[in-house]
Coordinates of C-alpha atoms in Angstrom, one line a residue:
M1319 CA 6.9 35.9 -6.4
S1320 CA 3.4 36.8 -5.2
W1321 CA 1.1 34.4 -5.5
Q1322 CA -0.7 36.7 -7.6
D1323 CA 2.5 36.7 -9.9
T1324 CA 2.6 33.0 -9.9
F1325 CA -1.1 32.6 -11.5
K1326 CA -0.1 35.3 -14.1
K1327 CA 2.7 32.8 -14.9
W1328 CA 0.8 29.9 -15.2
K1329 CA -2.3 31.9 -17.3
S1330 CA 0.1 32.7 -19.6
F1331 CA 2.1 30.0 -20.4
D1332 CA 1.5 28.6 -24.3
Q1333 CA 1.7 25.0 -23.3
L1334 CA -0.4 24.7 -20.7
D1335 CA -1.9 21.2 -20.0
A1336 CA -5.7 21.7 -21.9
Q1337 CA -7.0 20.5 -19.5
L1338 CA -5.6 22.4 -16.7
K1339 CA -6.0 26.0 -18.4
Q1340 CA -9.5 24.9 -18.6
Q1341 CA -9.8 23.9 -14.8
L1342 CA -7.9 27.5 -13.8
M1343 CA -10.3 29.3 -16.5
E1344 CA -12.8 28.1 -13.9
I1345 CA -11.5 29.0 -10.9
A1346 CA -10.6 32.2 -12.4
N1347 CA -12.9 34.8 -10.8
S1348 CA -12.5 33.2 -6.9
E1349 CA -9.6 35.4 -5.3
K1350 CA -9.7 32.8 -2.5
G1351 CA -9.5 29.5 -4.3
L1352 CA -6.8 31.3 -6.5
E1353 CA -4.9 32.1 -3.4
D1354 CA -4.7 28.9 -1.9
A1355 CA -3.7 27.3 -5.6
F1356 CA -0.9 29.3 -5.9
Y1357 CA -0.4 30.9 -2.7
K1358 CA 3.2 28.5 -2.3
P1359 CA 4.4 25.5 -3.8
L1360 CA 3.1 22.1 -2.7
T1361 CA 4.9 20.9 0.2
F1362 CA 7.6 18.2 -0.5
G1363 CA 8.0 16.9 2.8
T1364 CA 9.9 14.1 4.7
G1365 CA 7.9 11.7 2.5
G1366 CA 6.9 13.0 -0.2
M1367 CA 4.0 15.3 -1.1
R1368 CA 0.3 15.0 -0.9
G1369 CA -2.4 17.2 -2.3
I1370 CA -6.2 17.6 -4.0
L1371 CA -5.6 17.9 -7.6
G1372 CA -5.4 20.6 -10.0
P1373 CA -3.8 24.1 -11.4
G1374 CA -1.8 25.7 -9.0
T1375 CA 1.5 25.3 -7.2
N1376 CA 0.0 23.8 -4.1
R1377 CA -1.6 21.2 -5.9
M1378 CA -1.0 17.9 -7.9
N1379 CA -0.1 18.2 -11.1
I1380 CA 1.5 17.2 -13.8
Y1381 CA 4.1 20.3 -12.9
T1382 CA 4.3 19.5 -9.6
V1383 CA 5.6 16.0 -10.6
R1384 CA 7.8 16.7 -12.7
K1385 CA 9.9 19.0 -10.5
A1386 CA 9.3 16.7 -7.3
V1387 CA 10.4 14.4 -10.2
E1388 CA 13.6 16.5 -11.8
G1389 CA 14.6 17.0 -7.8
L1390 CA 15.1 14.0 -7.9
A1391 CA 17.2 12.9 -10.3
I1392 CA 19.7 15.3 -9.8
Y1393 CA 20.0 14.5 -6.3
L1394 CA 21.0 10.5 -7.9
E1395 CA 23.0 11.5 -10.3
E1396 CA 25.0 13.4 -7.3
N1397 CA 25.1 11.0 -4.7
Y1398 CA 25.1 7.3 -7.0
R1399 CA 27.4 6.7 -9.5
D1400 CA 25.1 4.3 -10.9
A1401 CA 22.3 5.3 -11.0
Q1402 CA 21.0 5.4 -14.2
S1403 CA 21.6 1.9 -14.8
R1404 CA 20.1 0.5 -11.2
G1405 CA 16.9 3.3 -12.2
V1406 CA 14.0 3.6 -10.0
A1407 CA 10.7 2.0 -9.1
V1408 CA 7.6 3.4 -9.4
A1409 CA 4.4 2.0 -8.6
Y1410 CA 1.2 3.7 -8.9
D1411 CA -2.9 3.3 -7.7
S1412 CA -6.4 3.2 -8.6
R1413 CA -6.9 6.9 -8.3
Y1414 CA -7.3 9.9 -11.0
M1415 CA -4.1 10.5 -12.8
S1416 CA -1.9 8.1 -11.0
K1417 CA -0.7 6.3 -13.8
E1418 CA -0.3 9.5 -16.0
F1419 CA 1.4 10.6 -12.8
A1420 CA 3.9 7.4 -13.2
V1421 CA 4.8 7.8 -16.7
E1422 CA 5.5 11.9 -16.7
T1423 CA 7.5 11.1 -14.3
A1424 CA 10.0 8.0 -16.3
K1425 CA 9.4 11.4 -19.1
V1426 CA 11.2 13.5 -16.9
L1427 CA 14.2 10.7 -15.2
G1428 CA 15.0 9.8 -19.2
N1429 CA 16.1 12.7 -20.0
H1430 CA 18.8 12.4 -17.4
G1431 CA 19.2 9.4 -19.0
I1432 CA 17.6 7.4 -15.7
K1433 CA 16.1 4.2 -16.2
T1434 CA 12.3 3.6 -14.7
Y1435 CA 10.7 0.1 -14.1
I1436 CA 7.0 1.0 -13.9
F1437 CA 4.1 -1.7 -13.2
E1438 CA 2.1 -2.8 -15.6
S1439 CA -1.1 -1.9 -13.6
I1440 CA -2.1 -0.7 -10.1
R1441 CA -0.2 -2.2 -7.3
P1442 CA 0.2 -2.0 -3.3
T1443 CA 2.3 0.4 -1.6
P1444 CA 4.1 -2.8 0.1
L1445 CA 5.3 -4.4 -3.2
L1446 CA 6.9 -1.0 -4.8
S1447 CA 8.8 -1.6 -1.2
F1448 CA 9.7 -5.1 -2.4
A1449 CA 10.4 -4.0 -5.7
V1450 CA 13.4 -1.3 -5.3
R1451 CA 14.9 -3.7 -3.2
H1452 CA 14.3 -7.0 -6.0
L1453 CA 14.8 -4.9 -8.6
Q1454 CA 18.2 -3.3 -7.1
A1455 CA 16.9 0.1 -7.8
A1456 CA 18.5 3.1 -6.5
A1457 CA 15.2 4.5 -5.5
G1458 CA 11.6 4.3 -5.1
I1459 CA 8.2 6.4 -6.1
M1460 CA 4.6 5.7 -5.3
I1461 CA 2.0 7.7 -6.6
T1462 CA -1.1 7.5 -4.0
A1463 CA -2.8 9.3 -1.4
S1464 CA -3.6 6.3 0.4
H1465 CA -6.7 6.9 2.4
N1466 CA -7.5 10.7 1.5
P1467 CA -10.6 11.6 -0.1
P1468 CA -11.2 11.2 -4.5
E1469 CA -9.9 14.3 -4.6
Y1470 CA -6.1 14.3 -3.4
N1471 CA -3.4 12.1 -5.0
G1472 CA 0.6 12.2 -4.2
F1473 CA 3.9 11.3 -4.5
K1474 CA 6.3 9.0 -2.0
V1475 CA 9.5 8.7 -2.6
Y1476 CA 11.5 5.6 -1.3
N1477 CA 15.3 5.2 -0.9
E1478 CA 17.5 1.7 -1.8
D1479 CA 16.9 -0.2 1.1
G1480 CA 13.3 0.4 0.2
G1481 CA 11.8 2.7 3.1
Q1482 CA 10.7 6.1 2.9
V1483 CA 13.5 8.6 3.1
P1484 CA 14.7 9.5 6.4
P1485 CA 14.8 12.8 7.7
D1486 CA 18.5 13.5 6.6
E1487 CA 18.4 12.2 3.3
A1488 CA 14.8 14.4 2.7
A1489 CA 16.5 17.5 3.3
E1490 CA 19.0 17.0 0.6
I1491 CA 16.2 16.0 -1.8
I1492 CA 13.5 18.8 -0.6
S1493 CA 16.4 21.4 -1.3
K1494 CA 16.8 19.6 -4.5
V1495 CA 13.5 20.2 -5.7
N1496 CA 13.4 23.7 -4.5
D1497 CA 16.3 25.1 -6.5
V1498 CA 13.6 23.9 -9.4
E1499 CA 12.5 27.5 -10.2
N1500 CA 10.4 26.8 -12.8
E1501 CA 8.0 23.6 -12.4
L1502 CA 6.4 24.8 -16.1
T1503 CA 9.7 24.8 -18.8
I1504 CA 11.6 21.1 -16.8
A1505 CA 12.5 19.6 -20.3
V1506 CA 10.7 15.5 -20.6
Q1507 CA 11.6 13.0 -23.4
S1508 CA 8.3 12.0 -24.8
Q1509 CA 6.8 8.5 -23.6
K1510 CA 7.5 6.8 -27.0
E1511 CA 11.9 8.2 -26.6
V1512 CA 12.0 6.7 -23.2
E1513 CA 10.4 2.9 -24.4
R1514 CA 12.5 3.6 -27.5
Q1515 CA 15.8 3.7 -25.4
G1516 CA 14.9 0.8 -22.9
L1517 CA 14.8 3.9 -20.4
L1518 CA 11.1 2.8 -19.8
K1519 CA 10.6 -0.8 -18.8
W1520 CA 6.7 -2.1 -17.6
V1521 CA 7.2 -4.7 -15.1
G1522 CA 4.8 -7.5 -14.9
E1523 CA 4.0 -9.8 -12.8
E1524 CA 7.7 -10.9 -12.4
V1525 CA 7.8 -8.9 -9.1
D1526 CA 4.2 -10.2 -7.6
Q1527 CA 5.9 -13.7 -7.6
A1528 CA 8.9 -13.2 -6.2
Y1529 CA 6.8 -11.6 -3.2
L1530 CA 4.7 -14.2 -2.6
I1531 CA 7.8 -16.6 -2.1
E1532 CA 8.8 -14.2 0.3
L1533 CA 5.0 -14.2 2.0
K1534 CA 4.6 -17.6 2.4
K1535 CA 7.7 -17.5 4.5
L1536 CA 6.2 -15.8 7.4
T1537 CA 3.5 -18.7 8.2
K1538 CA 3.8 -19.9 11.5
M1539 CA 1.1 -22.4 12.0
S1540 CA 1.5 -24.4 8.3
Q1541 CA 4.5 -25.2 9.3
Q1542 CA 2.7 -27.6 11.8
S1543 CA 0.0 -29.1 8.8
S1544 CA -3.2 -26.7 10.1
D1545 CA -5.9 -27.0 8.4
F1546 CA -7.3 -23.1 7.7
S1547 CA -10.1 -24.3 5.4
S1548 CA -12.4 -23.9 7.7
L1549 CA -12.1 -19.9 8.5
S1550 CA -14.5 -18.0 6.7
I1551 CA -13.1 -14.7 5.4
V1552 CA -14.8 -11.8 4.3
F1553 CA -12.4 -9.6 2.2
T1554 CA -13.0 -5.9 0.8
P1555 CA -10.0 -3.9 -0.7
L1556 CA -12.1 -0.9 -1.0
H1557 CA -11.7 -0.1 -4.8
G1558 CA -7.9 -0.4 -4.3
T1559 CA -4.8 -2.1 -5.5
S1560 CA -4.6 -5.1 -3.0
H1561 CA -6.8 -7.7 -4.7
S1562 CA -4.8 -9.8 -6.4
L1563 CA -2.1 -10.2 -4.0
I1564 CA -4.3 -10.9 -1.2
M1565 CA -6.2 -13.1 -2.4
K1566 CA -3.1 -15.3 -3.7
G1567 CA -1.4 -15.3 -0.8
L1568 CA -4.1 -16.4 1.2
Q1569 CA -4.9 -19.5 -1.2
Q1570 CA -1.3 -19.8 -0.7
L1571 CA -1.1 -20.5 2.6
G1572 CA -4.5 -22.8 2.1
F1573 CA -6.7 -20.6 3.4
Q1574 CA -10.4 -21.3 1.0
N1575 CA -13.9 -19.9 2.5
I1576 CA -13.3 -16.6 1.4
H1577 CA -15.9 -14.0 0.3
V1578 CA -14.8 -10.9 -1.7
V1579 CA -16.9 -7.8 -1.4
E1580 CA -17.7 -7.7 -4.9
E1581 CA -19.5 -4.1 -5.3
Q1582 CA -15.6 -3.0 -3.6
A1583 CA -13.4 -5.3 -5.7
T1584 CA -12.9 -3.1 -8.4
P1585 CA -11.1 -0.2 -8.1
D1586 CA -12.5 3.2 -8.6
P1587 CA -10.9 6.8 -8.1
E1588 CA -14.2 7.7 -7.0
F1589 CA -14.4 5.1 -3.5
S1590 CA -18.1 5.0 -4.9
T1591 CA -19.6 2.7 -2.0
V1592 CA -17.5 5.0 0.7
A1593 CA -17.6 8.0 2.3
S1594 CA -13.7 7.6 2.8
P1595 CA -11.7 4.7 1.6
N1596 CA -10.3 4.1 5.4
P1597 CA -10.2 1.5 7.5
E1598 CA -9.6 3.2 10.3
E1599 CA -13.0 4.4 9.8
H1600 CA -16.0 1.8 10.6
Q1601 CA -18.3 3.1 8.1
A1602 CA -15.9 1.4 5.7
F1603 CA -16.8 -2.3 7.0
S1604 CA -20.5 -1.8 6.3
M1605 CA -20.8 -3.2 2.9
A1606 CA -18.5 -6.4 4.1
I1607 CA -20.1 -7.0 7.8
E1608 CA -23.6 -7.3 5.9
Y1609 CA -21.4 -10.2 3.7
G1610 CA -19.7 -11.9 7.0
Q1611 CA -23.9 -11.9 8.1
Q1612 CA -24.8 -13.6 5.3
V1613 CA -21.8 -16.2 5.1
D1614 CA -21.2 -16.3 9.1
A1615 CA -18.1 -14.5 8.9
D1616 CA -15.0 -15.0 11.0
I1617 CA -13.2 -12.5 11.1
L1618 CA -13.6 -9.3 8.3
I1619 CA -10.5 -8.1 6.7
G1620 CA -10.2 -4.7 4.6
T1621 CA -7.7 -1.9 3.0
D1622 CA -7.4 1.2 2.6
P1623 CA -6.5 2.2 -1.5
D1624 CA -2.8 1.5 -1.2
A1625 CA -2.5 -1.2 0.7
D1626 CA -0.6 -0.7 3.6
R1627 CA -3.3 -0.3 5.8
L1628 CA -5.1 -3.3 7.0
G1629 CA -8.4 -3.1 9.1
V1630 CA -10.2 -6.1 10.9
A1631 CA -13.7 -6.7 12.0
V1632 CA -14.5 -9.7 14.3
K1633 CA -18.0 -11.4 16.4
D1634 CA -18.6 -10.2 19.9
G1635 CA -20.9 -12.2 22.0
S1636 CA -23.8 -10.7 20.5
G1637 CA -23.5 -12.0 16.6
S1638 CA -22.6 -8.5 15.6
Y1639 CA -19.0 -7.3 14.2
Q1640 CA -16.8 -5.2 16.1
V1641 CA -13.8 -3.3 14.6
L1642 CA -11.0 -3.4 15.9
T1643 CA -8.7 -0.6 16.4
G1644 CA -5.2 -0.3 15.1
N1645 CA -3.7 -0.8 18.7
Q1646 CA -5.6 -4.0 19.3
L1647 CA -4.7 -5.5 16.1
G1648 CA -1.0 -4.8 16.2
T1649 CA -1.3 -5.8 19.8
L1650 CA -2.9 -9.1 19.4
L1651 CA -0.5 -10.2 16.2
F1652 CA 2.8 -9.3 18.4
E1653 CA 1.7 -11.9 21.1
F1654 CA 0.8 -14.1 18.5
L1655 CA 3.9 -14.1 16.8
M1656 CA 5.3 -14.3 19.8
R1657 CA 4.1 -17.7 20.5
Y1658 CA 6.3 -19.4 17.5
E1659 CA 9.0 -16.8 18.1
S1660 CA 12.6 -19.2 19.8
D1661 CA 14.0 -18.0 23.0
E1662 CA 16.8 -17.4 20.8
N1663 CA 15.5 -15.1 18.2
R1664 CA 13.8 -12.8 21.3
K1665 CA 16.7 -12.0 23.3
N1666 CA 18.3 -9.9 20.8
G1667 CA 15.1 -9.3 19.4
R1668 CA 12.8 -5.6 18.9
L1669 CA 9.2 -4.9 18.7
V1670 CA 9.4 -1.2 17.4
K1671 CA 6.4 1.0 17.7
T1672 CA 5.6 4.8 18.0
I1673 CA 5.1 7.2 20.0
V1674 CA 1.8 7.2 19.5
T1675 CA 1.2 3.7 20.5
T1676 CA -0.3 1.7 23.1
E1677 CA 2.3 1.2 26.0
M1678 CA 0.2 -2.6 25.7
G1679 CA 2.9 -3.8 23.2
R1680 CA 5.8 -2.9 25.7
A1681 CA 4.2 -4.7 28.6
I1682 CA 3.8 -8.1 26.3
A1683 CA 7.4 -7.3 24.5
S1684 CA 8.6 -7.6 28.3
D1685 CA 7.0 -10.6 29.2
Y1686 CA 8.4 -12.2 26.2
G1687 CA 12.2 -10.8 27.3
V1688 CA 11.8 -8.3 24.1
K1689 CA 13.1 -5.0 24.4
T1690 CA 10.8 -2.0 23.1
I1691 CA 12.1 0.6 20.5
D1692 CA 10.2 3.7 20.5
T1693 CA 10.2 5.9 16.4
L1694 CA 8.4 9.5 15.8
T1695 CA 5.1 8.8 14.2
G1696 CA 5.6 7.7 10.8
F1697 CA 6.7 4.0 9.0
K1698 CA 9.5 5.6 7.5
Y1699 CA 11.0 5.5 11.1
I1700 CA 10.6 2.2 11.7
G1701 CA 11.9 1.3 8.1
Q1702 CA 14.9 3.4 9.0
K1703 CA 15.9 1.4 12.5
I1704 CA 15.1 -2.1 10.5
K1705 CA 18.3 -0.8 8.4
E1706 CA 20.2 -0.3 11.5
F1707 CA 19.8 -3.5 13.2
E1708 CA 21.5 -4.8 10.2
S1709 CA 24.6 -4.1 11.7
S1710 CA 24.1 -4.0 15.6
G1711 CA 23.5 -7.2 15.2
E1712 CA 19.5 -6.6 16.6
R1713 CA 16.7 -8.7 14.9
F1714 CA 13.5 -7.2 13.7
L1715 CA 10.3 -8.7 14.9
F1716 CA 7.3 -6.9 14.4
G1717 CA 6.3 -3.0 13.9
Y1718 CA 3.4 -0.8 14.2
E1719 CA 1.5 2.0 14.4
E1720 CA -2.0 3.0 16.1
S1721 CA -3.0 4.1 12.3
Y1722 CA -3.4 0.1 11.5
G1723 CA 0.3 0.3 10.2
Y1724 CA 1.8 -3.3 10.4
L1725 CA 4.5 -5.0 9.2
I1726 CA 6.5 -8.4 10.0
G1727 CA 8.9 -9.6 7.6
D1728 CA 11.5 -7.2 6.5
F1729 CA 11.7 -8.3 2.9
V1730 CA 9.7 -4.9 2.6
R1731 CA 10.2 -1.6 4.8
D1732 CA 6.6 0.0 5.0
K1733 CA 3.8 -0.7 6.2
D1734 CA 2.0 -4.2 4.6
A1735 CA -1.4 -4.8 4.5
V1736 CA -0.8 -8.1 2.7
Q1737 CA 1.5 -9.4 4.9
A1738 CA -0.7 -8.1 8.0
A1739 CA -4.3 -9.9 6.6
M1740 CA -2.1 -13.4 6.0
V1741 CA -1.0 -13.1 9.8
A1742 CA -4.1 -12.1 10.9
C1743 CA -5.9 -14.7 9.2
E1744 CA -3.9 -17.1 10.3
M1745 CA -4.1 -15.6 14.4
A1746 CA -8.2 -16.1 13.8
S1747 CA -7.8 -19.2 12.7
Y1748 CA -5.1 -20.4 15.8
W1749 CA -8.2 -18.8 17.7
K1750 CA -11.0 -20.6 16.4
S1751 CA -8.9 -23.8 17.1
E1752 CA -8.8 -23.0 20.8
G1753 CA -12.9 -22.3 20.6
K1754 CA -12.4 -17.8 21.0
T1755 CA -13.2 -15.4 18.9
L1756 CA -10.3 -12.7 18.6
L1757 CA -12.2 -10.4 20.7
E1758 CA -12.4 -13.4 23.7
A1759 CA -8.3 -13.9 22.8
L1760 CA -7.7 -10.0 23.5
E1761 CA -9.8 -10.1 26.7
L1762 CA -7.4 -12.8 28.5
L1763 CA -4.8 -9.9 27.4
Y1764 CA -6.6 -7.4 29.0
D1765 CA -7.3 -10.1 32.0
Q1766 CA -3.1 -10.3 32.0
Y1767 CA -1.9 -6.7 31.5
G1768 CA -4.0 -4.1 32.3
Y1769 CA -7.0 -2.9 30.5
Y1770 CA -5.3 -0.9 27.6
L1771 CA -7.3 1.5 26.0
E1772 CA -6.3 4.4 23.3
D1773 CA -7.7 7.0 21.1
M1774 CA -7.6 9.8 18.5
T1775 CA -9.3 13.3 17.7
S1776 CA -8.3 15.5 14.8
L1777 CA -9.4 19.1 13.6
T1778 CA -9.7 19.3 10.1
L1779 CA -8.5 22.8 9.5
K1780 CA -7.4 23.5 5.4
G1781 CA -5.5 25.7 3.5
K1782 CA -4.0 28.9 5.1
D1783 CA -5.3 29.5 7.9
G1784 CA -5.9 26.7 9.0
A1785 CA -2.0 25.8 9.2
E1786 CA -2.2 28.6 10.8
K1787 CA -4.8 28.0 13.5
I1788 CA -2.6 24.5 13.7
E1789 CA 0.9 26.4 14.7
K1790 CA -0.9 28.5 16.6
I1791 CA -2.2 25.5 19.4
L1792 CA 1.2 23.6 19.4
M1793 CA 2.4 27.1 20.3
D1794 CA 0.7 27.9 22.4
V1795 CA 0.7 24.7 24.4
R1796 CA 4.2 24.6 24.4
E1797 CA 4.4 28.1 25.8
N1798 CA 1.9 27.6 28.6
P1799 CA 2.0 23.4 29.0
F1800 CA -0.8 21.3 31.2
T1801 CA -0.1 20.3 34.3
S1802 CA -2.9 18.1 34.6
I1803 CA -5.5 16.9 32.1
G1804 CA -8.4 15.1 33.2
G1805 CA -7.5 15.5 36.8
L1806 CA -4.3 13.6 36.2
K1807 CA -1.3 15.1 37.1
V1808 CA 2.0 16.3 34.5
H1809 CA 4.8 14.2 35.3
Y1810 CA 6.8 14.9 32.2
L1811 CA 6.3 16.9 29.0
E1812 CA 8.4 15.5 26.4
D1813 CA 8.7 18.6 23.1
Y1814 CA 10.4 16.8 19.8
Q1815 CA 10.9 19.6 18.2
K1816 CA 13.5 20.9 21.2
Q1817 CA 14.2 17.3 21.5
E1818 CA 13.9 17.4 25.1
R1819 CA 12.2 15.8 28.1
Y1820 CA 11.1 18.2 30.8
N1821 CA 10.7 16.6 34.3
V1822 CA 7.6 18.8 35.9
N1823 CA 8.3 18.2 39.6
T1824 CA 12.3 17.8 39.3
G1825 CA 13.1 20.4 36.3
E1826 CA 15.2 18.0 35.1
K1827 CA 15.9 17.7 31.9
Q1828 CA 17.1 15.3 29.6
Q1829 CA 17.6 14.8 25.6
I1830 CA 15.6 13.0 23.7
H1831 CA 17.5 11.0 21.2
L1832 CA 14.9 11.3 18.0
P1833 CA 14.7 13.4 15.0
E1834 CA 13.5 16.9 15.6
E1835 CA 9.4 16.9 14.9
N1836 CA 7.0 19.4 16.2
V1837 CA 5.0 17.2 18.2
L1838 CA 4.4 17.8 22.1
K1839 CA 3.2 14.7 24.5
F1840 CA 2.8 15.0 29.1
L1841 CA 3.1 11.6 30.5
L1842 CA 0.4 11.6 33.4
E1843 CA 0.1 10.0 36.6
N1844 CA -1.2 6.1 36.4
N1845 CA 0.9 5.9 33.1
A1846 CA -1.6 8.0 30.9
W1847 CA -0.3 10.2 28.0
V1848 CA -1.7 12.7 25.7
C1849 CA 0.1 13.9 22.6
L1850 CA -0.4 16.5 20.5
R1851 CA 0.6 16.4 16.4
P1852 CA -0.3 18.0 13.2
S1853 CA -0.5 15.7 10.1
G1854 CA 2.5 15.5 7.9
T1855 CA 0.0 14.2 4.9
E1856 CA -3.4 16.2 5.6
P1857 CA -4.5 19.6 6.8
K1858 CA -5.2 18.3 10.2
M1859 CA -4.8 18.9 13.9
K1860 CA -4.7 15.4 15.6
C1861 CA -4.4 14.4 19.4
Y1862 CA -3.5 11.0 21.2
Y1863 CA -4.4 9.5 24.4
G1864 CA -3.5 6.3 26.4
V1865 CA -4.6 5.2 29.3
T1866 CA -4.7 2.0 31.4
S1867 CA -6.7 0.6 34.2
G1868 CA -8.3 -2.6 36.1
S1869 CA -11.4 -2.2 33.3
G1870 CA -12.7 -0.9 30.1
Q1871 CA -15.2 1.2 31.9
E1872 CA -12.7 2.7 34.3
S1873 CA -10.0 3.9 31.6
A1874 CA -13.2 5.0 28.9
A1875 CA -14.2 7.4 31.0
M1876 CA -10.2 8.4 31.8
I1877 CA -10.3 8.8 28.0
E1878 CA -13.4 11.2 28.2
A1879 CA -11.7 13.3 30.7
L1880 CA -8.1 13.4 28.8
K1881 CA -10.2 14.6 25.8
V1882 CA -12.7 17.0 26.9
E1883 CA -10.1 18.9 29.0
L1884 CA -7.9 18.8 25.6
D1885 CA -10.7 20.0 23.3
N1886 CA -11.8 22.7 25.3
R1887 CA -8.3 24.4 25.6
I1888 CA -7.7 24.2 22.0
Q1889 CA -11.3 25.8 20.7
V1890 CA -10.3 28.3 22.8
I1891 CA -6.9 28.5 21.4
I1892 CA -8.5 28.8 18.1
K1893 CA -11.1 31.1 18.5

């Protein structure tokens, strides 16, 4: 069916939701707008789907959500005999339509006789992961678009282990979703009916309390009766879901000097005080920095709207605040945790990181006798490794990715900003007692292991044309690979689509034992590397860079040379 035919099908559907019908009429005279809304179904990928709100098959709306839930319901019926009684846990964030989509989920699942547990109010993504395990549900769904702009929402699927579904499982679910022929005519129960039948259970704070008990067990220093009351903390939830859990978590550890950025404490789907509700972007800390200067804070912490990512800013030598990168914070957290880990746990302990995360963690892990395991980008792969460790006898110690995602305790199987906030504040308190800031602690690590520096650039290419350009970039670089980048010779090319590592010097090929993905990584001399990867959740081409040298100035110059050459190549390709 052409996009024109699909548009006509929606336009002529008598029972079309009134709001969507009005929005459809508003773009009825824009051929480009209609094509983008209808030229394909919204991609249901390995972690679920994410898209712009509005009418159309390529948009987030009640009908595309129903289609996703219908496919999941059929998958659960075919794979879990007890799916109806175990049910599905559902949480949602502060975005437009989030609660409505959660209820639509229950209405579809209810038609299959499958119970749904929905939180009474907004909750962080990591709590959903915990809830799946705590409630022993057959699956979980998180309604969120994470840190995307306000016009987006999303739908993430979790398996019974509480992790985002891995590729093999996702492929089966995607197949069932794609088999649903008409998203407009999916049978649903009414909300009143599923509530009457006991198929929609509203969840209060009982899951929060169970999570907080596990959270308290993560503390290292409080076991030694440390005094956290003197640490001055500024906290911003960036209009999202983390306020309640982070405040309770910090207070139960003994942190008292906490200053909340009140203007950003209220949930707001417009994220009206920031250009982007993403702690990866330093502008998101503008208000927190103002508060920090007023109260002379030791540490500033900020979470993205669904509270799976944490950003941290700390004082530099001049009294200003510097936002740590995800790699820097992850490295500091891991090294701090290893100080308190027993020799026995380190022997079979594992650090798990992604292929685009700093190599500094590997150097520190090696020093502590800990093995490092690499995964593809996406915390679902880290969660999958934790599950494997249950039968292999390996012990999960820490997992992280460069995009501000961290996990310490495996009672959650996704990145967890609440956990990370607790340990970050504990770590800041430790280093304060040693007379140092976190930046000074980081410099000590650089002195010991070398000056590791990483960066990432992204090129936004929206719509159908953008998707074609992203594919063109990767195809061109794959067919005409670099022999050097930024003056550094290429030693290896890792092609994750071919699952192959190619030695440029000898021609030798080795298999990469990771899932297939359209990603290219160049390993260069002097332990430098460059990786090209299309975003799985946004219309972006992402390029990652990593170097190490004896000084920050030298590393910065190396990074810049890599970025300039790669950017020039990409511009030539897309023009």
